[in-house]
Amino acid sequence: MSILCIIFLIFFSCKDNSNNKNNLAAQSGHPSLILTEQGVKQIRANLGSIPIFDISLSETKADVDAEIKNGIEVPIPKDYSGGYTHERHKRNYIKMQKAGVLYQILEDETYAKYVRDMLLEYAALYPTFSVHPKPRSYARGKLFWQCLNDSNWLVYTSQAYDCIYDFLSEEERNRLETDLFRPFADFISKENPKFFNRVHNHSTWGNAAVGMIALAIDDDSLLQRAMYGYKEGKIDPELKDDDGGYINRDGKMGFLANLDEPFSPDGYFTEGPYYQRYASYPFLIFAQALQNKKPELNVLYHKDSVLLKSVNALINLSDADGDFFVLNDAQKGMSLQTKSLVSAVDIAYHFGGNNPELLSIAKSQNNVTLDDAGLAVALGIKNGKDKPFSKKSIELTDGADGNQGAVGVLRNENLELVYKYTAHGLSHGHFDKLSFSLFEKGNEVVQDYGMARYVNVEQKGGGNYLEENKTWSKQTISHNTIVQNEASQFKGKYDIGSKHHSEKYIFDDSNNSVQVVSAKESNAYPGTELHRTMVLIEDKDYSNPFVLDIMRVKSNAPNQYDLPLYYLGQIVQTNFNYSKYDSPKVLGTKHGYQHLYEEAKGSPNQDNIKLTWLANNTFYSYSATATANDEVILARIGANDPEYNLRAEPSLIIRRKDTQNTVFASIIESHGTYSPISESALNAYSNIKSIKVVFDTDAYTVVQFETTKGKTKVFAISNMNADKEIEHKLTINNKALIWKGAFTLK
Amino acid sequence: MSILCIIFLIFFSCKDNSNNKNNLAAQSGHPSLILTEQGVKQIRANLGSIPIFDISLSETKADVDAEIKNGIEVPIPKDYSGGYTHERHKRNYIKMQKAGVLYQILEDETYAKYVRDMLLEYAALYPTFSVHPKPRSYARGKLFWQCLNDSNWLVYTSQAYDCIYDFLSEEERNRLETDLFRPFADFISKENPKFFNRVHNHSTWGNAAVGMIALAIDDDSLLQRAMYGYKEGKIDPELKDDDGGYINRDGKMGFLANLDEPFSPDGYFTEGPYYQRYASYPFLIFAQALQNKKPELNVLYHKDSVLLKSVNALINLSDADGDFFVLNDAQKGMSLQTKSLVSAVDIAYHFGGNNPELLSIAKSQNNVTLDDAGLAVALGIKNGKDKPFSKKSIELTDGADGNQGAVGVLRNENLELVYKYTAHGLSHGHFDKLSFSLFEKGNEVVQDYGMARYVNVEQKGGGNYLEENKTWSKQTISHNTIVQNEASQFKGKYDIGSKHHSEKYIFDDSNNSVQVVSAKESNAYPGTELHRTMVLIEDKDYSNPFVLDIMRVKSNAPNQYDLPLYYLGQIVQTNFNYSKYDSPKVLGTKHGYQHLYEEAKGSPNQDNIKLTWLANNTFYSYSATATANDEVILARIGANDPEYNLRAEPSLIIRRKDTQNTVFASIIESHGTYSPISESALNAYSNIKSIKVVFDTDAYTVVQFETTKGKTKVFAISNMNADKEIEHKLTINNKALIWKGAFTLK
């Protein structure tokens, strides 16, 4: 004990060493998973002088005290998410975890008794439960309708058990382990291999659940199962889950496989930030417990500390308000404020070298975990070590080895451009290669629709994925990318899409005035090559940065190309004529088109179209090249939506028919503001007079744009050679254009 | 001078007397309109020690300094609102007013020179201007497209002139008065009697403009014209303006008539808060100048201090965020933060007895006027005298004598119910008798659409009223009130509507648990009597207060009744079956129906319909009585809207055909919340199991509702006798119901 104390003190005295690794020796005894005996002592010694921790503690205490007053209730499982028994069991595990912590920190047996009594009720009932009555899941749980939620329960409850372990009699422990924890762990693993033995966020929870209880009860064979999967549980490689994804095609399984596969070396989680936020809790909490109990496994520093990097990646995938960018299945509004991110940030700070920028995130969360990591953060904040978290442009590669495309984020002033050229993103992926979204000051300007689901809103399909998630949200036309011949990429088939990824071509944020991200996609539509380049330009002639978008299409046959823009807001003006139909028509019959109303059709008056709209009291304009035969469709989401599951939001679609090779070039500006208080409109007009593709070959594409002040600029890109050192020369309008590197703006 | 000083000191020493009236003696010399010589001295003495004033001053200085650096520009008039020359002339008068004040306070001649030079440019050009080239107004100005804006210019510029009067040479003054101010005042009065000689907010500006310059140049005959109108300018009583309102039917005119007519004794301005906010500036600024220069007229205390009361009324007509309730033509988002409200609040504080609650509004504005009134507010805040402004339930009568109906606002916790049973509201009125809107925490829950206009957004019809304002916004179907036979109230005719007003029946906020507002309308549809009662109920069984709405209809013939509910948000669930059409149909052909798409039609499964929706992460439910033959229409705004001038927002319409007498009873609840961060839905279901009209005669209506917990309540109202002392007895379901007063909830 005293040796550990000294080690602890050494750790605290050398915390300025940014590469230190915590917990040099394995913890034994209890608590030892998340809280440690030494951590508890240190916490008790600091109580009352660490404001953010003290606040979190008093909130937790008030919460649990109220719960204890209400009494224990362990209902017979009955409901889907959002329903009473579901929410009650969820509440129970959250409160037990908290009560366990309170017992340790406050040394008040009330909390230990509360956890004990509730666990004993579970132990009495659990053996009587068969599978949950609701049938919708491929892997039904016992307490909940899916094993996933049962696993959540065990991840939390293992911590509670660890905290009150020493308080319990041996008989009580035997009873709980025999009647509850071991059969519980067996059920979600042995009896549900197709849930447990996957590379999927579900399995991560399952692995962590089994692993956490294994650590709590010190069962090494159970821990092996968590780390490497339930080897005896074979899965038919053709089996699919509820979302249409393969359960397990390659035999990979266990916590380490789940850690290796979905995270790229940059810490990007292939399902996207919404699921990463969800998945990060079991990853980090179990890794933290392993770090404490089995430091020799070094899980937190596995794959060049990918778990710690993933926290940084996740923060960088949030907008100015801390809301996560919407990539793949994702509910809007999920943010850095969510509980699992409090854990993630605290763990990353504590175990990842005390990055002072993380303290500013923790400060905005105004909450820390009540454990060693939370204490470290609270002390850091108390000592004024926090620095602002500076989000910059960043490219985060996708794929276990970082070679399956990427997400590129370009930032300048208030604009954040998110460009997606990743792998499919497992079963939560969308058919949205080369799509983008645009944010300003934390508001969506050009939106990604996100998922069709109202999580935990029982009335909306039990809170689960709605049918429209498949028929609309995942389809290509619901994204800001090109659709060929009114069919989704990869024919909308997961088994095809999941084999491919886009190819990164350029990501260059070295010059803040011309930041470029460029990628190619050649599998989405066989025979067609897509190459999209997005440029965030800062120019002193404009008050704000703006986006130049060049979508180049090359095909072996003529096609119809649709390029939608999901602007949000109210149309102010267009420079093209359109006529609204008396009543909207349904745009198509499949691949998501059946969910769009065509409200109006227009055609370009000239070789450019322009749309100006107003959203969040800001004027935006979209200026795009057009051909005389282009159709411009003004559309709205909501057709074939019998239960109003979709949001009635607008889109502008440029439709180019009977075309083999083409370039769609456009500029998106945020150029003005409106105040409903002063009723003044500032810079309500676009600064772009025209945009034109002045040169386009397989080797080069050059786009020229002219401002309303008569200034002309060209952006040129080498389409086949991204070498920074190579010189290029072109003659455009009898003028030589010479530059070095993959692109230039002149 | 020294006498005035003493008077001034007396005033300041007795400011705790809440009924004091400022400025006992008339001001002479300059400045004397808004700033006074004594005020300037006092301001100079306090500079640097009155934070809110110091901030306002430094902001103003920075603003004007930048403007002076940019140089003077007086362009040839050319554009509509939002266009360059319009905005430039507007900027000029705002900057001149500010520069005049800066000259007085800072004693820096740079500012006086700036005003002088700009005024001389105007004086050089003004005689060369004929009428403004843009033809849209019934009263075209010279600098602007309408006399209204020319008047704005003069109201501000008169103040600037007053400030630099003593700085100018006599020759300069002669030149400005001869070439600019007198012809300017004559143009907007003598040459535009149909603009000047009305009771209308336009004329208020015109009168104030002429009056302010009259005070500045000390011309009593011009002042007479401002106060009592241009007597020689006769107007055809049948003449109408651009909005369809009569210019002048009864010969009333001049500033005092404008003050008498539109304000009720409670200070409600008949056009509603949006126009009151606009109109209040000339009313208050001119009244303030009159108070300084002609205290014997006592204009600020005219009609029992109606102008000062109007400020209180206006504040009470704003939601929790300070945004004005939307009544009649009104742009959403206009708020207490607007510049004219800074003046209004400062004047009301300074001249109206130093109400400490006004200081908290001034604090939230973080801005004061740079004059005697602003100084008083700044000193009040500095001395910590501010108290929170407590908005309570309030009834504000309409009509010059307060007998033309009213607006009733019921408030409890976060809910604010706005019920309108006023007169028509002059030319900005809507055909919306007995309509309501509902707000929670400053968010619209059940909306009033407001106007179809993007003020100062030039691309949208020059920033002016759009065609859809007449065809949609003013029509009855665009409001939350009953429509008979698909026709607007008063046939949608202003000349009929403006003759009538609804009748107040009950306004009782004495019991916070059962607040009742009830009114009747018998002219909107001749032969049909409408009686709507709205009750804001607080009950310990519910977490939030809720609204009970009883719309009683009695007619001399069978009709079709449509009752719309403009809920905002996403449908979560309905208890009735509906089927969405493949594509929306247009609901009708006129009276606003041509702007609604019918998306789905449903019919009640039982004698109640229920709609639950989600907006601003809050769950709302509408539970309404229904008959088997009722149709439920799910509609959306936007049909026949060729330029996307309307917002595509939803509505639920209960349609009851072939019915003579009927009651629509309903309950609106805010019952739960959703967090996209914790993804938890709290109380997502309505608490209302059923609602039923259990008794209805000419004398009484009784509505019973049952909660999901099985509790039953009845609300009974006497329809013909609102006496608080009378006892009523009814037998309902064989049970006696006895109560005293107009209503009861048991």
PDB file of N, CA, C and O in Angstrom, chain A residues 382-404:
ATOM      1  N   LYS A 382      -8.389  23.831 -11.625  1.00  0.00           N
ATOM      2  CA  LYS A 382      -8.187  24.640 -10.423  1.00  0.00           C
ATOM      3  C   LYS A 382      -6.858  25.408 -10.506  1.00  0.00           C
ATOM      4  O   LYS A 382      -6.760  26.558 -10.098  1.00  0.00           O
ATOM      5  N   ASN A 383      -5.861  24.743 -11.075  1.00  0.00           N
ATOM      6  CA  ASN A 383      -4.558  25.378 -11.161  1.00  0.00           C
ATOM      7  C   ASN A 383      -4.390  26.247 -12.404  1.00  0.00           C
ATOM      8  O   ASN A 383      -3.277  26.643 -12.756  1.00  0.00           O
ATOM      9  N   GLY A 384      -5.497  26.496 -13.099  1.00  0.00           N
ATOM     10  CA  GLY A 384      -5.465  27.443 -14.221  1.00  0.00           C
ATOM     11  C   GLY A 384      -4.662  26.974 -15.407  1.00  0.00           C
ATOM     12  O   GLY A 384      -4.153  27.772 -16.191  1.00  0.00           O
ATOM     13  N   LYS A 385      -4.572  25.662 -15.587  1.00  0.00           N
ATOM     14  CA  LYS A 385      -3.750  25.165 -16.690  1.00  0.00           C
ATOM     15  C   LYS A 385      -4.481  25.088 -18.027  1.00  0.00           C
ATOM     16  O   LYS A 385      -3.879  24.721 -19.034  1.00  0.00           O
ATOM     17  N   ASP A 386      -5.774  25.365 -18.036  1.00  0.00           N
ATOM     18  CA  ASP A 386      -6.536  25.179 -19.271  1.00  0.00           C
ATOM     19  C   ASP A 386      -6.142  26.187 -20.344  1.00  0.00           C
ATOM     20  O   ASP A 386      -5.880  27.343 -20.076  1.00  0.00           O
ATOM     21  N   LYS A 387      -6.143  25.694 -21.580  1.00  0.00           N
ATOM     22  CA  LYS A 387      -5.942  26.544 -22.761  1.00  0.00           C
ATOM     23  C   LYS A 387      -7.100  26.295 -23.721  1.00  0.00           C
ATOM     24  O   LYS A 387      -7.638  25.198 -23.746  1.00  0.00           O
ATOM     25  N   PRO A 388      -7.455  27.301 -24.515  1.00  0.00           N
ATOM     26  CA  PRO A 388      -8.567  27.087 -25.467  1.00  0.00           C
ATOM     27  C   PRO A 388      -8.256  25.928 -26.411  1.00  0.00           C
ATOM     28  O   PRO A 388      -7.112  25.782 -26.849  1.00  0.00           O
ATOM     29  N   PHE A 389      -9.270  25.108 -26.703  1.00  0.00           N
ATOM     30  CA  PHE A 389      -9.087  24.038 -27.678  1.00  0.00           C
ATOM     31  C   PHE A 389      -9.213  24.656 -29.067  1.00  0.00           C
ATOM     32  O   PHE A 389     -10.265  25.159 -29.446  1.00  0.00           O
ATOM     33  N   SER A 390      -8.135  24.625 -29.796  1.00  0.00           N
ATOM     34  CA  SER A 390      -8.136  25.288 -31.095  1.00  0.00           C
ATOM     35  C   SER A 390      -8.390  24.257 -32.186  1.00  0.00           C
ATOM     36  O   SER A 390      -7.549  23.413 -32.480  1.00  0.00           O
ATOM     37  N   LYS A 391      -9.621  24.330 -32.759  1.00  0.00           N
ATOM     38  CA  LYS A 391      -9.945  23.407 -33.846  1.00  0.00           C
ATOM     39  C   LYS A 391      -9.439  23.992 -35.155  1.00  0.00           C
ATOM     40  O   LYS A 391      -9.799  25.101 -35.510  1.00  0.00           O
ATOM     41  N   LYS A 392      -8.632  23.226 -35.837  1.00  0.00           N
ATOM     42  CA  LYS A 392      -8.081  23.689 -37.114  1.00  0.00           C
ATOM     43  C   LYS A 392      -8.553  22.760 -38.218  1.00  0.00           C
ATOM     44  O   LYS A 392      -9.236  21.783 -37.970  1.00  0.00           O
ATOM     45  N   SER A 393      -8.149  23.071 -39.413  1.00  0.00           N
ATOM     46  CA  SER A 393      -8.412  22.143 -40.512  1.00  0.00           C
ATOM     47  C   SER A 393      -7.720  20.831 -40.203  1.00  0.00           C
ATOM     48  O   SER A 393      -6.628  20.822 -39.628  1.00  0.00           O
ATOM     49  N   ILE A 394      -8.360  19.745 -40.595  1.00  0.00           N
ATOM     50  CA  ILE A 394      -7.777  18.447 -40.244  1.00  0.00           C
ATOM     51  C   ILE A 394      -8.271  17.395 -41.228  1.00  0.00           C
ATOM     52  O   ILE A 394      -9.411  17.444 -41.688  1.00  0.00           O
ATOM     53  N   GLU A 395      -7.391  16.475 -41.560  1.00  0.00           N
ATOM     54  CA  GLU A 395      -7.819  15.306 -42.321  1.00  0.00           C
ATOM     55  C   GLU A 395      -7.678  14.098 -41.415  1.00  0.00           C
ATOM     56  O   GLU A 395      -6.632  13.881 -40.808  1.00  0.00           O
ATOM     57  N   LEU A 396      -8.743  13.317 -41.322  1.00  0.00           N
ATOM     58  CA  LEU A 396      -8.729  12.111 -40.503  1.00  0.00           C
ATOM     59  C   LEU A 396      -8.938  10.920 -41.418  1.00  0.00           C
ATOM     60  O   LEU A 396     -10.015  10.731 -41.996  1.00  0.00           O
ATOM     61  N   THR A 397      -7.897  10.123 -41.543  1.00  0.00           N
ATOM     62  CA  THR A 397      -7.993   8.979 -42.443  1.00  0.00           C
ATOM     63  C   THR A 397      -8.952   7.944 -41.888  1.00  0.00           C
ATOM     64  O   THR A 397      -9.192   7.876 -40.684  1.00  0.00           O
ATOM     65  N   ASP A 398      -9.487   7.146 -42.780  1.00  0.00           N
ATOM     66  CA  ASP A 398     -10.396   6.062 -42.412  1.00  0.00           C
ATOM     67  C   ASP A 398      -9.693   4.728 -42.683  1.00  0.00           C
ATOM     68  O   ASP A 398      -8.730   4.667 -43.455  1.00  0.00           O
ATOM     69  N   GLY A 399     -10.201   3.682 -42.043  1.00  0.00           N
ATOM     70  CA  GLY A 399      -9.650   2.339 -42.262  1.00  0.00           C
ATOM     71  C   GLY A 399      -8.629   1.991 -41.188  1.00  0.00           C
ATOM     72  O   GLY A 399      -7.899   2.853 -40.708  1.00  0.00           O
ATOM     73  N   ALA A 400      -8.596   0.705 -40.864  1.00  0.00           N
ATOM     74  CA  ALA A 400      -7.711   0.251 -39.791  1.00  0.00           C
ATOM     75  C   ALA A 400      -6.267   0.686 -40.034  1.00  0.00           C
ATOM     76  O   ALA A 400      -5.533   1.003 -39.101  1.00  0.00           O
ATOM     77  N   ASP A 401      -5.867   0.727 -41.301  1.00  0.00           N
ATOM     78  CA  ASP A 401      -4.502   1.131 -41.608  1.00  0.00           C
ATOM     79  C   ASP A 401      -4.428   2.553 -42.147  1.00  0.00           C
ATOM     80  O   ASP A 401      -3.382   2.991 -42.624  1.00  0.00           O
ATOM     81  N   GLY A 402      -5.544   3.242 -42.122  1.00  0.00           N
ATOM     82  CA  GLY A 402      -5.531   4.639 -42.564  1.00  0.00           C
ATOM     83  C   GLY A 402      -5.457   4.813 -44.057  1.00  0.00           C
ATOM     84  O   GLY A 402      -5.138   5.879 -44.551  1.00  0.00           O
ATOM     85  N   ASN A 403      -5.786   3.762 -44.799  1.00  0.00           N
ATOM     86  CA  ASN A 403      -5.670   3.875 -46.254  1.00  0.00           C
ATOM     87  C   ASN A 403      -7.002   3.688 -46.967  1.00  0.00           C
ATOM     88  O   ASN A 403      -7.065   3.326 -48.122  1.00  0.00           O
ATOM     89  N   GLN A 404      -8.107   3.951 -46.219  1.00  0.00           N
ATOM     90  CA  GLN A 404      -9.419   3.816 -46.862  1.00  0.00           C
ATOM     91  C   GLN A 404     -10.124   5.162 -46.901  1.00  0.00           C
ATOM     92  O   GLN A 404     -11.212   5.345 -46.346  1.00  0.00           O
TER      93      GLN A 404
END
